[in-house]
mmCIF file of C-alpha atoms in Angstrom:
data_model
loop_
_atom_site.group_PDB
_atom_site.id
_atom_site.type_symbol
_atom_site.label_atom_id
_atom_site.label_comp_id
_atom_site.label_asym_id
_atom_site.label_seq_id
_atom_site.Cartn_x
_atom_site.Cartn_y
_atom_site.Cartn_z
ATOM 1 C CA MET A 14 114.543 90.258 100.306
ATOM 2 C CA THR A 15 116.455 87.043 99.718
ATOM 3 C CA ASP A 16 118.655 85.965 102.612
ATOM 4 C CA ALA A 17 122.004 85.421 100.906
ATOM 5 C CA ALA A 18 123.394 83.682 103.972
ATOM 6 C CA THR A 19 120.792 80.909 103.841
ATOM 7 C CA THR A 20 120.517 80.495 100.076
ATOM 8 C CA GLY A 21 124.138 80.960 99.121
ATOM 9 C CA GLN A 22 123.030 83.336 96.361
ATOM 10 C CA THR A 23 122.738 87.070 96.098
ATOM 11 C CA PRO A 24 119.264 88.559 95.664
ATOM 12 C CA GLN A 25 120.274 89.843 92.244
ATOM 13 C CA ARG A 26 121.088 86.332 91.032
ATOM 14 C CA ASP A 27 117.616 85.140 92.092
ATOM 15 C CA TYR A 28 116.098 88.219 90.475
ATOM 16 C CA TYR A 29 118.015 87.662 87.246
ATOM 17 C CA GLN A 30 116.832 84.053 87.090
ATOM 18 C CA ALA A 31 113.212 85.088 87.669
ATOM 19 C CA LEU A 32 113.510 87.861 85.086
ATOM 20 C CA TYR A 33 114.958 85.419 82.554
ATOM 21 C CA GLN A 34 112.156 82.914 83.270
ATOM 22 C CA ALA A 35 109.461 85.581 82.900
ATOM 23 C CA ALA A 36 110.954 86.859 79.639
ATOM 24 C CA LEU A 37 111.037 83.302 78.268
ATOM 25 C CA THR A 38 107.416 82.687 79.245
ATOM 26 C CA ILE A 39 106.227 85.977 77.772
ATOM 27 C CA SER A 40 108.043 85.408 74.497
ATOM 28 C CA SER A 41 106.947 81.791 74.106
ATOM 29 C CA SER A 42 103.198 81.915 74.790
ATOM 30 C CA LEU A 43 100.143 83.755 73.508
ATOM 31 C CA ASP A 44 98.043 82.481 76.424
ATOM 32 C CA LEU A 45 97.816 85.650 78.505
ATOM 33 C CA ASP A 46 96.358 83.981 81.606
ATOM 34 C CA GLN A 47 99.195 81.439 81.636
ATOM 35 C CA VAL A 48 101.820 84.155 81.147
ATOM 36 C CA LEU A 49 100.485 86.378 83.933
ATOM 37 C CA GLN A 50 100.107 83.449 86.334
ATOM 38 C CA SER A 51 103.689 82.401 85.623
ATOM 39 C CA VAL A 52 104.908 85.958 86.261
ATOM 40 C CA VAL A 53 103.202 86.282 89.670
ATOM 41 C CA ILE A 54 104.528 82.872 90.740
ATOM 42 C CA SER A 55 108.067 83.792 89.635
ATOM 43 C CA ILE A 56 107.895 87.087 91.533
ATOM 44 C CA THR A 57 106.599 85.427 94.705
ATOM 45 C CA LYS A 58 109.387 82.869 94.685
ATOM 46 C CA ALA A 59 112.214 85.210 93.673
ATOM 47 C CA MET A 60 111.307 87.885 96.227
ATOM 48 C CA GLN A 61 110.482 85.246 98.855
ATOM 49 C CA VAL A 62 107.227 86.984 99.745
ATOM 50 C CA LYS A 63 103.884 85.555 100.824
ATOM 51 C CA ALA A 64 101.938 86.532 97.715
ATOM 52 C CA CYS A 65 101.769 88.493 94.487
ATOM 53 C CA GLY A 66 98.765 89.844 92.627
ATOM 54 C CA LEU A 67 98.157 91.668 89.385
ATOM 55 C CA ARG A 68 95.058 93.821 88.867
ATOM 56 C CA LEU A 69 93.932 95.554 85.676
ATOM 57 C CA LEU A 70 92.131 98.877 85.676
ATOM 58 C CA ASP A 71 88.601 99.159 84.312
ATOM 59 C CA LYS A 72 88.564 102.839 83.374
ATOM 60 C CA GLU A 73 84.770 103.046 83.218
ATOM 61 C CA SER A 74 84.094 101.702 86.711
ATOM 62 C CA GLY A 75 87.377 102.740 88.347
ATOM 63 C CA LEU A 76 87.754 99.202 89.702
ATOM 64 C CA LEU A 77 90.906 97.102 89.645
ATOM 65 C CA HIS A 78 90.022 93.565 88.545
ATOM 66 C CA LEU A 79 92.207 90.650 89.598
ATOM 67 C CA SER A 80 93.939 89.053 86.594
ATOM 68 C CA ALA A 81 96.545 86.836 88.270
ATOM 69 C CA VAL A 82 97.350 85.942 91.860
ATOM 70 C CA TYR A 83 99.531 83.566 93.809
ATOM 71 C CA GLY A 84 99.605 82.998 97.566
ATOM 72 C CA LEU A 85 96.341 84.627 98.682
ATOM 73 C CA SER A 86 93.313 82.719 100.006
ATOM 74 C CA GLU A 87 89.871 82.751 98.391
ATOM 75 C CA ASN A 88 88.576 84.294 101.600
ATOM 76 C CA TYR A 89 90.921 87.265 101.232
ATOM 77 C CA LEU A 90 90.241 87.617 97.511
ATOM 78 C CA SER A 91 86.494 87.850 98.161
ATOM 79 C CA LYS A 92 86.919 90.725 100.667
ATOM 80 C CA GLY A 93 85.377 93.243 98.292
ATOM 81 C CA PRO A 94 86.129 95.348 95.217
ATOM 82 C CA VAL A 95 89.269 97.440 94.876
ATOM 83 C CA ASP A 96 88.063 100.889 93.863
ATOM 84 C CA VAL A 97 90.839 103.326 92.929
ATOM 85 C CA VAL A 98 88.908 106.251 94.440
ATOM 86 C CA HIS A 99 88.979 104.565 97.864
ATOM 87 C CA SER A 100 92.448 103.000 97.589
ATOM 88 C CA PRO A 101 95.207 105.609 97.991
ATOM 89 C CA ILE A 102 97.938 102.995 97.455
ATOM 90 C CA ASP A 103 96.548 102.066 94.030
ATOM 91 C CA HIS A 104 95.730 105.666 93.132
ATOM 92 C CA GLU A 105 99.333 106.670 93.796
ATOM 93 C CA ALA A 106 100.743 103.665 91.926
ATOM 94 C CA LEU A 107 98.503 104.338 88.919
ATOM 95 C CA HIS A 108 100.049 107.795 88.753
ATOM 96 C CA GLY A 109 103.466 106.195 88.232
ATOM 97 C CA SER A 110 104.956 105.947 91.714
ATOM 98 C CA PRO A 111 105.846 102.684 93.444
ATOM 99 C CA VAL A 112 104.253 102.555 96.904
ATOM 100 C CA SER A 113 105.659 100.682 99.886
ATOM 101 C CA ILE A 114 103.677 100.180 103.085
ATOM 102 C CA HIS A 115 105.479 98.810 106.119
ATOM 103 C CA ASP A 116 102.317 97.663 107.954
ATOM 104 C CA VAL A 117 99.011 97.468 106.064
ATOM 105 C CA ARG A 118 97.142 96.659 109.265
ATOM 106 C CA ILE A 119 97.589 100.225 110.511
ATOM 107 C CA ASP A 120 98.309 102.322 107.409
ATOM 108 C CA PRO A 121 95.244 104.361 106.319
ATOM 109 C CA ARG A 122 96.224 104.026 102.637
ATOM 110 C CA PHE A 123 95.283 100.325 102.652
ATOM 111 C CA MET A 124 91.593 99.614 101.925
ATOM 112 C CA TYR A 125 91.039 96.382 103.836
ATOM 113 C CA PRO A 126 93.209 96.356 106.996
ATOM 114 C CA GLU A 127 91.027 93.828 108.858
ATOM 115 C CA ALA A 128 91.065 91.407 105.924
ATOM 116 C CA ALA A 129 94.857 91.860 105.747
ATOM 117 C CA ARG A 130 95.141 91.088 109.462
ATOM 118 C CA GLN A 131 93.095 87.893 109.051
ATOM 119 C CA GLU A 132 95.196 86.860 106.042
ATOM 120 C CA GLY A 133 98.444 87.505 107.929
ATOM 121 C CA LEU A 134 99.598 90.281 105.589
ATOM 122 C CA ILE A 135 101.912 92.951 106.939
ATOM 123 C CA SER A 136 103.989 94.752 104.297
ATOM 124 C CA VAL A 137 103.092 95.510 100.700
ATOM 125 C CA LEU A 138 104.854 96.907 97.664
ATOM 126 C CA CYS A 139 102.703 98.167 94.792
ATOM 127 C CA VAL A 140 103.968 99.268 91.348
ATOM 128 C CA PRO A 141 102.141 100.423 88.220
ATOM 129 C CA LEU A 142 101.627 98.400 85.057
ATOM 130 C CA GLU A 143 102.223 100.864 82.254
ATOM 131 C CA VAL A 144 101.916 100.703 78.473
ATOM 132 C CA ARG A 145 103.394 103.643 76.546
ATOM 133 C CA GLY A 146 103.269 105.811 79.660
ATOM 134 C CA GLU A 147 99.651 104.973 80.496
ATOM 135 C CA ALA A 148 98.801 102.972 83.631
ATOM 136 C CA ILE A 149 96.651 99.921 82.912
ATOM 137 C CA GLY A 150 96.831 98.306 86.346
ATOM 138 C CA VAL A 151 98.999 97.499 89.346
ATOM 139 C CA MET A 152 101.167 94.691 90.630
ATOM 140 C CA ARG A 153 101.523 94.076 94.365
ATOM 141 C CA VAL A 154 103.619 91.830 96.546
ATOM 142 C CA TYR A 155 102.635 91.023 100.136
ATOM 143 C CA THR A 156 104.704 89.774 103.069
ATOM 144 C CA ASN A 157 103.726 88.130 106.350
ATOM 145 C CA THR A 158 106.583 89.827 108.249
ATOM 146 C CA PRO A 159 107.459 93.537 108.465
ATOM 147 C CA VAL A 160 109.694 94.474 105.528
ATOM 148 C CA ASP A 161 111.342 97.646 104.349
ATOM 149 C CA PHE A 162 111.569 97.134 100.600
ATOM 150 C CA HIS A 163 114.902 98.143 99.067
ATOM 151 C CA GLU A 164 115.536 99.856 95.751
ATOM 152 C CA ASP A 165 116.510 96.477 94.204
ATOM 153 C CA ASP A 166 113.104 95.073 95.179
ATOM 154 C CA ILE A 167 111.292 98.071 93.701
ATOM 155 C CA GLN A 168 113.303 97.915 90.471
ATOM 156 C CA PHE A 169 112.809 94.169 90.119
ATOM 157 C CA LEU A 170 109.044 94.378 90.623
ATOM 158 C CA SER A 171 108.830 97.380 88.288
ATOM 159 C CA VAL A 172 110.681 95.535 85.516
ATOM 160 C CA LEU A 173 108.445 92.482 85.878
ATOM 161 C CA ALA A 174 105.376 94.739 85.889
ATOM 162 C CA SER A 175 106.631 96.314 82.648
ATOM 163 C CA LEU A 176 107.074 92.872 81.098
ATOM 164 C CA ALA A 177 103.584 91.863 82.219
ATOM 165 C CA ALA A 178 102.143 95.090 80.769
ATOM 166 C CA LEU A 179 103.929 94.349 77.500
ATOM 167 C CA ALA A 180 102.475 90.819 77.453
ATOM 168 C CA ILE A 181 98.991 92.262 78.054
ATOM 169 C CA GLU A 182 99.407 94.798 75.271
ATOM 170 C CA ASN A 183 100.732 92.132 72.880
ATOM 171 C CA ALA A 184 97.806 89.848 73.696
ATOM 172 C CA ARG A 185 95.334 92.683 73.090
ATOM 173 C CA LEU A 186 96.994 93.548 69.772
ATOM 174 C CA TYR A 187 96.999 89.892 68.751
ATOM 175 C CA GLU A 188 93.273 89.576 69.543
ATOM 176 C CA SER A 189 92.555 92.782 67.636
ATOM 177 C CA VAL A 190 94.499 91.619 64.576
ATOM 178 C CA LYS A 191 92.877 88.172 64.746
ATOM 179 C CA SER A 192 89.411 89.714 64.999
ATOM 180 C CA SER A 193 90.115 92.077 62.081
ATOM 181 C CA TYR A 194 91.450 89.200 59.996
ATOM 182 C CA HIS A 195 88.362 87.076 60.649
ATOM 183 C CA GLY A 196 86.136 90.069 59.880
ATOM 184 C CA VAL A 197 87.870 90.637 56.543
ATOM 185 C CA MET A 198 87.788 86.930 55.670
ATOM 186 C CA ASN A 199 84.104 86.648 56.584
ATOM 187 C CA ALA A 200 83.330 89.719 54.497
ATOM 188 C CA PHE A 201 85.365 88.359 51.593
ATOM 189 C CA TRP A 202 84.061 84.775 51.631
ATOM 190 C CA GLY A 203 80.719 85.083 53.349
ATOM 191 C CA ALA A 204 79.231 88.334 52.084
ATOM 192 C CA PRO A 205 76.441 88.009 49.527
ATOM 193 C CA ASN A 206 77.275 89.050 46.005
ATOM 194 C CA VAL A 207 76.138 92.649 45.621
ATOM 195 C CA PHE A 208 77.101 93.101 41.981
#
């Protein structure tokens, strides 16, 4: 994606820098929202794309809820829900396969082609967020010019999605441990004497 002739750097060097930055952020903060926002910004800049978004799966409703985004307008974000049943791109990604669409305005796998047209979106790359082999969401990048994503792009986005999934899992575990700790402490110090 990066034009080496204009930047003087290879795409891999930009990708390595973004990967390093994301790893530092993930390892130095317990604020999940801040971590995920930093990751989508790093991806957008490193891949030189229009936007990046991360959605988490609500297994009960089948909806993908937006958790972090960079580069998309409020108008586009309010286009409607992303339901896995009606979104072949997300359905395929949630089953473990990266999905690349050259032109979302005409590809039937994309749920909101008119909204994409109004937003100026053309190509999209979508990869799964997985924790221990289970998909918990998706990460997408969007371009405003036609792009054929290369294997380096897919690998880079997949690695960052894995790091984001790890950050999400760590945050959930931390909250669970914190909640258990407070429950035990409240029971220990606050429970009435039953003896």
